[in-house]
Amino acid sequence: MTSTSPTQTPSAESRPSLADWLRRFWPAPLSIDRKERVRMLVGIVLAVGATAAMAHWWGMLHPPGLWMVASFAASSVLVIGLPSSPLAQPWAVFGGSVMSATVGVLVAHWVPHLVIATPVAVGLAVGLMMLMRCLHPPGAALALLAVLEPATHTGRYLGFVLFDVILLLVIGIIYNRLTGRVYPPAKLAEAAAKTTALGKPSPFTEADLDAALKSHNRVIDISRSDLESLLQHAAKAAFQRTLGDLRCDAIMSSPVHAIKESASLSEGWELMQSHAVKALPVIDENQTVIGIVTTTDLLHQQFAQESSEGLGQKLRSLIPWRGAKKPQTIGSLMSSPVQVARMDQHVMDLVPMFSAKGRRHVPIVNDENRLVGIISQTDVIKTLANALAP
């Protein structure tokens, strides 16, 4: 009598129930808003209508024969509705349509038996589209139509296909541009210079995504640039979910030490040293932030002139602030204007602020724009580290 190891558990336990299996057929909701649905609907109607009108006019000049085929309606859905899809790119639409139609006409001439000709035409068309990197599903319909419809067994059919596909692409490019869609979309290499949702250069390269797609080994209906954007937004959403509803007022240092712009540099230095802070928001009479000054600003000012003095002597000389050429007030040295954040803002909103222009401190204000706290880059790093800790 043999025993069954855990790895030999009957597969029935891992099989889904009938109800779970049937639920897989339930359609997933479209993740687009009403505005995008209207854009798609109007664009498809215009694309098919304009193409039909021009194709009909052209067809009347060259009777008899087909002047438009049904597959162009499917092509218009891809071009207008999914402009970033690899299946909807200009080369895919043009090459896939023209090549498939040509294959269909040739197979119709060479293979007389329809039962054999239909799968051969579609198979050869799809194989050629994959070989030429222009996979376009409606193209397979053009190959099938060429075999089934005797009126297409001439070069005139290819002429109409060429005419219609060029019209559709021109309309698609114009409409997508007018409605804020980049068609054809930018390559990943062109988009790499853009910042991500987290405000820093993308960690993904074209080679990285190519390697991931190769490992996936399936045709995906999304461009590389859109895939990168989705990954970045998913990362930001996961980060925000991990941090929950953490706001700036939860991690800011308060009360905060501030200084007036009329104060002297020595007063600013002494305030920093006595409270062990590296930055002082500069405020006016209404507690409104008008600038910020840091220890780095003060040290740079003191060491601006080259000297052979020792470091200790330079540091000691900060207190007197002697020298007519040196600024005598905080207002003349502060960085202004300064970017601030509201106390009810999400902590994640500070990440782009710190990554831009080398900022190390962000003053926090209330609804009345008055100073209530300050957050340093170290505060944010500690918060993120705690959120990501297991």
Short mmCIF file of N, CA and C in Angstrom, two decimals, residues 6 17 26 28 75 98 113 126 145 161 165 183 207 235 241-242 247 253 263 327 363 365:
data_model
loop_
_atom_site.label_atom_id
_atom_site.label_comp_id
_atom_site.label_asym_id
_atom_site.label_seq_id
_atom_site.Cartn_x
_atom_site.Cartn_y
_atom_site.Cartn_z
N PRO A 6 1.99 15.04 -0.58
CA PRO A 6 1.20 16.26 -0.74
C PRO A 6 1.16 16.74 -2.17
N SER A 17 -15.05 25.32 -9.32
CA SER A 17 -16.41 24.79 -9.36
C SER A 17 -17.10 25.25 -10.64
N TRP A 26 -18.44 36.06 -17.61
CA TRP A 26 -19.07 37.36 -17.37
C TRP A 26 -18.11 38.47 -17.77
N ALA A 28 -15.89 41.74 -18.06
CA ALA A 28 -15.33 42.72 -17.12
C ALA A 28 -15.78 44.12 -17.53
N SER A 75 -11.68 47.62 -38.25
CA SER A 75 -10.43 48.38 -38.24
C SER A 75 -10.63 49.76 -37.61
N VAL A 98 -3.57 45.19 -46.68
CA VAL A 98 -3.16 45.03 -48.08
C VAL A 98 -2.54 43.65 -48.32
N HIS A 113 -10.70 24.76 -54.71
CA HIS A 113 -11.66 24.18 -53.76
C HIS A 113 -11.81 25.12 -52.56
N VAL A 126 -2.35 35.37 -41.85
CA VAL A 126 -1.92 35.60 -40.46
C VAL A 126 -0.42 35.35 -40.32
N LEU A 145 -12.59 37.00 -47.39
CA LEU A 145 -13.53 37.58 -48.36
C LEU A 145 -13.03 37.39 -49.78
N VAL A 161 -9.19 48.13 -51.52
CA VAL A 161 -8.65 47.93 -50.17
C VAL A 161 -7.59 48.98 -49.87
N VAL A 165 -8.09 51.78 -46.90
CA VAL A 165 -7.22 51.74 -45.72
C VAL A 165 -6.45 53.05 -45.57
N TYR A 183 -1.44 59.48 -31.97
CA TYR A 183 -1.52 58.35 -32.89
C TYR A 183 -0.71 58.68 -34.14
N ALA A 207 14.61 47.67 -23.17
CA ALA A 207 15.15 46.31 -23.06
C ALA A 207 14.50 45.55 -21.91
N ALA A 235 2.28 51.29 -9.47
CA ALA A 235 3.25 51.40 -8.37
C ALA A 235 2.87 52.53 -7.43
N ARG A 241 -1.70 52.99 -1.26
CA ARG A 241 -2.47 52.03 -0.48
C ARG A 241 -1.68 51.58 0.74
N THR A 242 -0.37 51.38 0.55
CA THR A 242 0.48 50.96 1.67
C THR A 242 0.54 52.03 2.74
N ARG A 247 -1.27 61.83 6.09
CA ARG A 247 -1.19 63.20 5.62
C ARG A 247 0.05 63.89 6.19
N SER A 253 7.13 68.33 11.59
CA SER A 253 7.68 68.82 12.86
C SER A 253 6.92 70.09 13.25
N ALA A 263 15.71 89.66 10.21
CA ALA A 263 16.69 89.18 11.19
C ALA A 263 18.08 89.11 10.56
N PRO A 327 25.91 89.85 2.97
CA PRO A 327 24.55 90.28 3.29
C PRO A 327 24.33 90.23 4.79
N PRO A 363 8.10 73.56 3.87
CA PRO A 363 7.24 74.12 4.91
C PRO A 363 5.79 73.67 4.71
N VAL A 365 1.73 74.45 5.51
CA VAL A 365 0.83 75.56 5.85
C VAL A 365 -0.58 75.03 6.05
#
